[in-house]
Amino acid sequence: MDWRPDEEGLQQVLQLLKDSQSPDTATQRVVQDKLKHLNQYPDFNNYLIFVLTRLKSEDEPTRSLSGLILKNNVKAHYQSFPQPVSEFIKQECLNSIGDSSSLIRATIGILITTIASKGELQTWPELLPQLCNLLNSEDYNTCEGAFGALQKICEDSSELLDSDALNRPLNIMIPKFLQFFKHCSPKIRSHAIACVNQFITDRAQALMDNIDTFIEHLFALAVDEDPEVRKNVCRALVMLLEVRIDRLLPHMHSIIQYMLERTQDSDENVSLEACEFWLTLADQPICKDALANHLLQLIPILVNGMKYNEIDIILLKGDVEEDETVPDSEQDIKPRFHKSRTVTLQHEEDRAEGDDDADDEDDDDDTLSDWNLRKCSAAALDVLANVFREELLPHLLPLLKGLLFHPEWVIKESGILVLGAIAEGCMQGMVPYLPELIPHLIQCLSDKKALVRSIACWTLSRYAHWVVSQPPDLYLKPLMTELLKRILDSNKRVQEAACSAFATLEEEACTELVPYLSFILDTLVFAFGKYQHKNLLILYDAIGTLADSVGHHLNQPEYIQKLMPPLIQKWNELKDEDKDLFPLLECLSSIATALQSGFLPYCEPVYQRCVTLVQKTLAQAMMYSQHPDQYEAPDKDFMIVALDLLSGLAEGLGGHVEQLVARSNIMTLLFQCMQDIMPEVRQSSFALLGDLTKACFLHVKPCISEFMPILGTNLNPEFISVCNNATWAIGEICMQMGAEMQPYVPMVLNNLVEIINRPNTPKTLLENTAITIGRLGCVCPQEVAPMLQQFIRPWCTSLRNIRDNEEKDSAFRGICIMIGVNPGGVVQDFIFFCDAVASWVSPKDDLRDMFYKILHGFKEQVGEENWNQFSEQFPPLLKERLAAFYGV
């Protein structure tokens, strides 16, 4: 079939393509309307492909644009194209893939892969054979165009290509691609490697069958003169390291030598790919053996890669020292994501879990194109420091001395970054040098170059744990004094680095900061009037972290007087739809929890606004679900953050929140939020439900019969955090309901028992599940005790590491009462019960009596001889504790 355009129609389409290249927004709007209109004509798409493939009289950008508009149409409604239209498009693509212009070839390639990914690979059987055939063409353009299209298809449809659905075309394609590794054109060689690379990670069978040929061919290209080819070779080796390390092991020495060279490649795209090799190798068990003899060469290369290059410095405006009065452009501000509330328990270990600094390698220069050689080298040094620990230092320390005291600021700056990168892995080995290094770094905080000041903030934050462990006057006080000055720096990047570093210091120092609170608050409040938009958001975080760290010590009239007026002023300035509310709400939530009754004067407007935010979001979601064409979907983060602040208020104000709840419709709103389709909304709803249950149960109680079935259906461990918070809320409700909980036990018990027995369940969820099962047993022992045998072992093991607290107390009472009702249920796992009892440091007297009775009752039941045999299995520590505390 040969379709011909109508001349007038063609002119219309060409005019549209010309207009759409105009920068004017009004013109753009007209273009969008015209496009909508033209899309009603089925053969509009024929005109678009015609311009792309046949209209050589037009300039290339116009032809390419025609193809890209067609690609968007294919994406949006290919299914409704009439068959003659889709056939014409497919035929034109294949006929013109060898166009003389590389831009047009690339556009056709994009179009082909878009059609293919619309489920068309199955219904376009001639596509792959024809493209593979065209690779043999003598004409360079045809071969390159076909390869470009194949590379895009391999990127978009790699799984499908390796499936039975298509009769496994890879069995033919992979050997075919491998032949082209030796092609005379670098562009073709590069395409060939890129195509094969798509199948490494998924271990495609056809590639695994040819793996040795692949590796041999890669080695042959190791010194290719083309940077794009070298980059793809490095990328292949990095992926093979993860997937087929067994095949690389025999050549590991020479691969490492090769990567050492490539990490210093003159082309940064190549050196960056090569540098990824060290990051990946660090995750492999063989890392230590493989690299031990190469550290001498590798460390200086990585350290050298950590310097800013000239382009970085220009992009970072490294020569602009003062910019605090320059407003931020909106695209500088990354979208923030609110992390919803998850309820966790305190552990024996002091440090909160999950606060590792793995992700703050990039706190130093995040406005640069996201990932570059400097960051990759720093990340590699960080992970290698974690592998080699102190063994890294002999290779590093001689270098560091020269860097840290270097007169050139760029080199000195890289030395400070090196020191920060190794902080986690080499901490033990660095301790002897820190008394000399920390004062030097504190001095660097007042360096005349802003980029030196900002990196010094970051590196010092990596050593905050050590600083806090020393007498405060030695390092903590001078560090804090200097960091607070940097918070008021005249350079925005330094302000940001100082605020982040100070937040880390707050987390480490906690109540050590109490003597300096007045001074700290003066600085943070002063920064309020000084900061531009982006850093204000980080300042909220520093204030919130301060409140979390010093807790009730913040509840002093003079501190409240300093802190609250500027925050409330911001609160009043922001509109309900402004995303800056997120960090401010999070900050106020921490403050409310810390101030407790001190927050009372401010709670009413804050509470009301949160309820309004929830109500508005729910209303908007309702409108959207009924008329998706007329309304926008709401941003539910507003509702999630508001629910979390309400939780903070309930937790901080306790019983005082009762009047606020009484005067609002929060319980009705909560009923809707608990059923929201978005898991994070449900997660925050259940946290709030638990907090309101503790603070003012009289308002929750009338809703229990409606709420409990919803809680029961959310005991689904696929959504870990939702499940966790629902479980915790059920436990809190038990404690308030007492025996009235009985009708609801069947709704939740089986799910809870199933979760506690599930393999690979996260620790937090196991602990909360155990507490709630214990609490259910405490109030409804007759209903829960019959299942004792099904949960007692995982119950005991998950609670042995929890600190003594109210929740643990109520749960263990429940277990003791249930053992009284069904002693047989614990017999087989009694050693686990003994171990759990021994985990208590100081149980209340009546709970200790319950333990005593059960232990002695069991001992009497089995008789002295059997008990002695039984207690022989105890580890020595357990034996000692039970003898000392309970005389058994």
PDB file of C-alpha atoms in Angstrom, residues 274-398:
ATOM      1  CA  ALA A 274      35.773   2.394  35.610  1.00  0.00           C
ATOM      2  CA  CYS A 275      35.534   3.915  39.069  1.00  0.00           C
ATOM      3  CA  GLU A 276      32.205   2.085  39.588  1.00  0.00           C
ATOM      4  CA  PHE A 277      34.295  -1.116  39.434  1.00  0.00           C
ATOM      5  CA  TRP A 278      35.792  -0.416  42.882  1.00  0.00           C
ATOM      6  CA  LEU A 279      32.359   0.297  44.361  1.00  0.00           C
ATOM      7  CA  THR A 280      31.035  -3.003  43.014  1.00  0.00           C
ATOM      8  CA  LEU A 281      34.126  -4.997  43.963  1.00  0.00           C
ATOM      9  CA  ALA A 282      33.827  -3.789  47.571  1.00  0.00           C
ATOM     10  CA  ASP A 283      30.508  -5.673  47.835  1.00  0.00           C
ATOM     11  CA  GLN A 284      32.111  -8.969  46.761  1.00  0.00           C
ATOM     12  CA  PRO A 285      33.458 -11.437  49.330  1.00  0.00           C
ATOM     13  CA  ILE A 286      36.717 -11.684  47.358  1.00  0.00           C
ATOM     14  CA  CYS A 287      37.390  -7.951  47.592  1.00  0.00           C
ATOM     15  CA  LYS A 288      39.996  -8.126  50.329  1.00  0.00           C
ATOM     16  CA  ASP A 289      42.084 -10.858  48.716  1.00  0.00           C
ATOM     17  CA  ALA A 290      41.761  -9.433  45.228  1.00  0.00           C
ATOM     18  CA  LEU A 291      42.735  -5.869  46.107  1.00  0.00           C
ATOM     19  CA  ALA A 292      45.191  -6.256  48.968  1.00  0.00           C
ATOM     20  CA  ASN A 293      48.251  -6.054  46.690  1.00  0.00           C
ATOM     21  CA  HIS A 294      46.841  -3.209  44.601  1.00  0.00           C
ATOM     22  CA  LEU A 295      45.973  -0.708  47.346  1.00  0.00           C
ATOM     23  CA  LEU A 296      49.315   1.020  46.901  1.00  0.00           C
ATOM     24  CA  GLN A 297      48.298   1.949  43.340  1.00  0.00           C
ATOM     25  CA  LEU A 298      44.541   2.322  43.842  1.00  0.00           C
ATOM     26  CA  ILE A 299      44.401   4.671  46.848  1.00  0.00           C
ATOM     27  CA  PRO A 300      46.324   7.550  45.211  1.00  0.00           C
ATOM     28  CA  ILE A 301      44.171   7.206  42.075  1.00  0.00           C
ATOM     29  CA  LEU A 302      40.917   7.444  44.063  1.00  0.00           C
ATOM     30  CA  VAL A 303      42.272  10.318  46.157  1.00  0.00           C
ATOM     31  CA  ASN A 304      43.302  12.130  42.979  1.00  0.00           C
ATOM     32  CA  GLY A 305      39.784  11.659  41.565  1.00  0.00           C
ATOM     33  CA  MET A 306      38.316  13.442  44.588  1.00  0.00           C
ATOM     34  CA  LYS A 307      39.546  16.895  43.525  1.00  0.00           C
ATOM     35  CA  TYR A 308      37.074  19.299  41.947  1.00  0.00           C
ATOM     36  CA  ASN A 309      37.887  19.832  38.271  1.00  0.00           C
ATOM     37  CA  GLU A 310      37.744  23.281  36.642  1.00  0.00           C
ATOM     38  CA  ILE A 311      34.251  22.706  35.248  1.00  0.00           C
ATOM     39  CA  ASP A 312      32.921  21.665  38.672  1.00  0.00           C
ATOM     40  CA  ILE A 313      34.262  24.867  40.179  1.00  0.00           C
ATOM     41  CA  ILE A 314      32.620  27.006  37.491  1.00  0.00           C
ATOM     42  CA  LEU A 315      29.292  25.168  37.905  1.00  0.00           C
ATOM     43  CA  LEU A 316      29.479  25.472  41.683  1.00  0.00           C
ATOM     44  CA  LYS A 317      30.326  29.190  41.404  1.00  0.00           C
ATOM     45  CA  GLY A 318      33.382  28.310  43.485  1.00  0.00           C
ATOM     46  CA  ASP A 319      34.755  31.814  43.063  1.00  0.00           C
ATOM     47  CA  VAL A 320      31.568  33.462  44.397  1.00  0.00           C
ATOM     48  CA  GLU A 321      32.167  33.861  48.100  1.00  0.00           C
ATOM     49  CA  GLU A 322      29.110  35.867  49.177  1.00  0.00           C
ATOM     50  CA  ASP A 323      25.704  35.058  47.758  1.00  0.00           C
ATOM     51  CA  GLU A 324      23.448  35.065  50.798  1.00  0.00           C
ATOM     52  CA  THR A 325      21.335  37.918  49.429  1.00  0.00           C
ATOM     53  CA  VAL A 326      20.723  36.199  46.082  1.00  0.00           C
ATOM     54  CA  PRO A 327      17.262  34.570  46.060  1.00  0.00           C
ATOM     55  CA  ASP A 328      17.158  30.851  45.166  1.00  0.00           C
ATOM     56  CA  SER A 329      15.767  29.822  41.815  1.00  0.00           C
ATOM     57  CA  GLU A 330      12.941  27.338  42.275  1.00  0.00           C
ATOM     58  CA  GLN A 331      14.657  24.540  40.354  1.00  0.00           C
ATOM     59  CA  ASP A 332      17.508  24.593  42.922  1.00  0.00           C
ATOM     60  CA  ILE A 333      15.120  23.197  45.469  1.00  0.00           C
ATOM     61  CA  LYS A 334      14.839  19.440  45.303  1.00  0.00           C
ATOM     62  CA  PRO A 335      11.411  18.009  46.123  1.00  0.00           C
ATOM     63  CA  ARG A 336      11.333  16.852  49.723  1.00  0.00           C
ATOM     64  CA  PHE A 337       9.739  13.605  50.721  1.00  0.00           C
ATOM     65  CA  HIS A 338       8.115  13.294  54.071  1.00  0.00           C
ATOM     66  CA  LYS A 339       8.946  10.086  55.870  1.00  0.00           C
ATOM     67  CA  SER A 340       5.745   8.881  57.542  1.00  0.00           C
ATOM     68  CA  ARG A 341       5.665   8.002  61.204  1.00  0.00           C
ATOM     69  CA  THR A 342       6.576   4.436  62.189  1.00  0.00           C
ATOM     70  CA  VAL A 343       6.190   3.293  65.771  1.00  0.00           C
ATOM     71  CA  THR A 344       9.304   1.523  67.136  1.00  0.00           C
ATOM     72  CA  LEU A 345      10.464   0.285  70.523  1.00  0.00           C
ATOM     73  CA  GLN A 346      13.634   1.139  72.455  1.00  0.00           C
ATOM     74  CA  HIS A 347      16.383  -1.484  72.289  1.00  0.00           C
ATOM     75  CA  GLU A 348      19.172  -2.504  74.579  1.00  0.00           C
ATOM     76  CA  GLU A 349      21.719  -0.943  72.228  1.00  0.00           C
ATOM     77  CA  ASP A 350      21.684   2.802  72.720  1.00  0.00           C
ATOM     78  CA  ARG A 351      22.003   4.124  69.190  1.00  0.00           C
ATOM     79  CA  ALA A 352      18.808   4.360  67.173  1.00  0.00           C
ATOM     80  CA  GLU A 353      18.912   1.969  64.265  1.00  0.00           C
ATOM     81  CA  GLY A 354      19.063   3.007  60.671  1.00  0.00           C
ATOM     82  CA  ASP A 355      21.046   6.170  61.278  1.00  0.00           C
ATOM     83  CA  ASP A 356      24.053   5.061  59.270  1.00  0.00           C
ATOM     84  CA  ASP A 357      25.574   7.744  57.114  1.00  0.00           C
ATOM     85  CA  ALA A 358      25.773   5.680  53.954  1.00  0.00           C
ATOM     86  CA  ASP A 359      23.870   8.236  51.976  1.00  0.00           C
ATOM     87  CA  ASP A 360      25.563  11.431  52.985  1.00  0.00           C
ATOM     88  CA  GLU A 361      28.583  11.040  50.743  1.00  0.00           C
ATOM     89  CA  ASP A 362      26.919  13.579  48.490  1.00  0.00           C
ATOM     90  CA  ASP A 363      26.141  16.247  51.043  1.00  0.00           C
ATOM     91  CA  ASP A 364      29.063  18.207  49.727  1.00  0.00           C
ATOM     92  CA  ASP A 365      28.096  19.063  46.162  1.00  0.00           C
ATOM     93  CA  ASP A 366      24.621  17.981  45.250  1.00  0.00           C
ATOM     94  CA  THR A 367      23.923  20.724  42.717  1.00  0.00           C
ATOM     95  CA  LEU A 368      26.418  19.180  40.290  1.00  0.00           C
ATOM     96  CA  SER A 369      25.239  16.772  37.649  1.00  0.00           C
ATOM     97  CA  ASP A 370      24.257  14.184  40.127  1.00  0.00           C
ATOM     98  CA  TRP A 371      26.974  11.560  39.844  1.00  0.00           C
ATOM     99  CA  ASN A 372      30.536  12.350  38.855  1.00  0.00           C
ATOM    100  CA  LEU A 373      34.083  11.088  39.302  1.00  0.00           C
ATOM    101  CA  ARG A 374      34.597  13.032  42.527  1.00  0.00           C
ATOM    102  CA  LYS A 375      31.524  11.491  44.158  1.00  0.00           C
ATOM    103  CA  CYS A 376      32.196   8.029  42.802  1.00  0.00           C
ATOM    104  CA  SER A 377      35.828   8.113  44.019  1.00  0.00           C
ATOM    105  CA  ALA A 378      34.708   9.308  47.456  1.00  0.00           C
ATOM    106  CA  ALA A 379      32.022   6.615  47.646  1.00  0.00           C
ATOM    107  CA  ALA A 380      34.567   3.969  46.587  1.00  0.00           C
ATOM    108  CA  LEU A 381      37.029   5.113  49.245  1.00  0.00           C
ATOM    109  CA  ASP A 382      34.218   5.029  51.816  1.00  0.00           C
ATOM    110  CA  VAL A 383      33.206   1.422  51.016  1.00  0.00           C
ATOM    111  CA  LEU A 384      36.822   0.251  50.784  1.00  0.00           C
ATOM    112  CA  ALA A 385      37.506   1.827  54.171  1.00  0.00           C
ATOM    113  CA  ASN A 386      34.665  -0.329  55.480  1.00  0.00           C
ATOM    114  CA  VAL A 387      36.260  -3.437  53.937  1.00  0.00           C
ATOM    115  CA  PHE A 388      39.919  -2.873  54.850  1.00  0.00           C
ATOM    116  CA  ARG A 389      39.441  -0.820  58.025  1.00  0.00           C
ATOM    117  CA  GLU A 390      42.799   0.164  59.568  1.00  0.00           C
ATOM    118  CA  GLU A 391      44.792  -1.638  56.828  1.00  0.00           C
ATOM    119  CA  LEU A 392      43.937   1.252  54.501  1.00  0.00           C
ATOM    120  CA  LEU A 393      45.703   3.842  56.620  1.00  0.00           C
ATOM    121  CA  PRO A 394      49.381   3.083  55.818  1.00  0.00           C
ATOM    122  CA  HIS A 395      48.539   3.884  52.174  1.00  0.00           C
ATOM    123  CA  LEU A 396      46.517   6.966  53.055  1.00  0.00           C
ATOM    124  CA  LEU A 397      48.169   8.765  55.938  1.00  0.00           C
ATOM    125  CA  PRO A 398      51.342   9.780  54.043  1.00  0.00           C
TER     126      PRO A 398
END
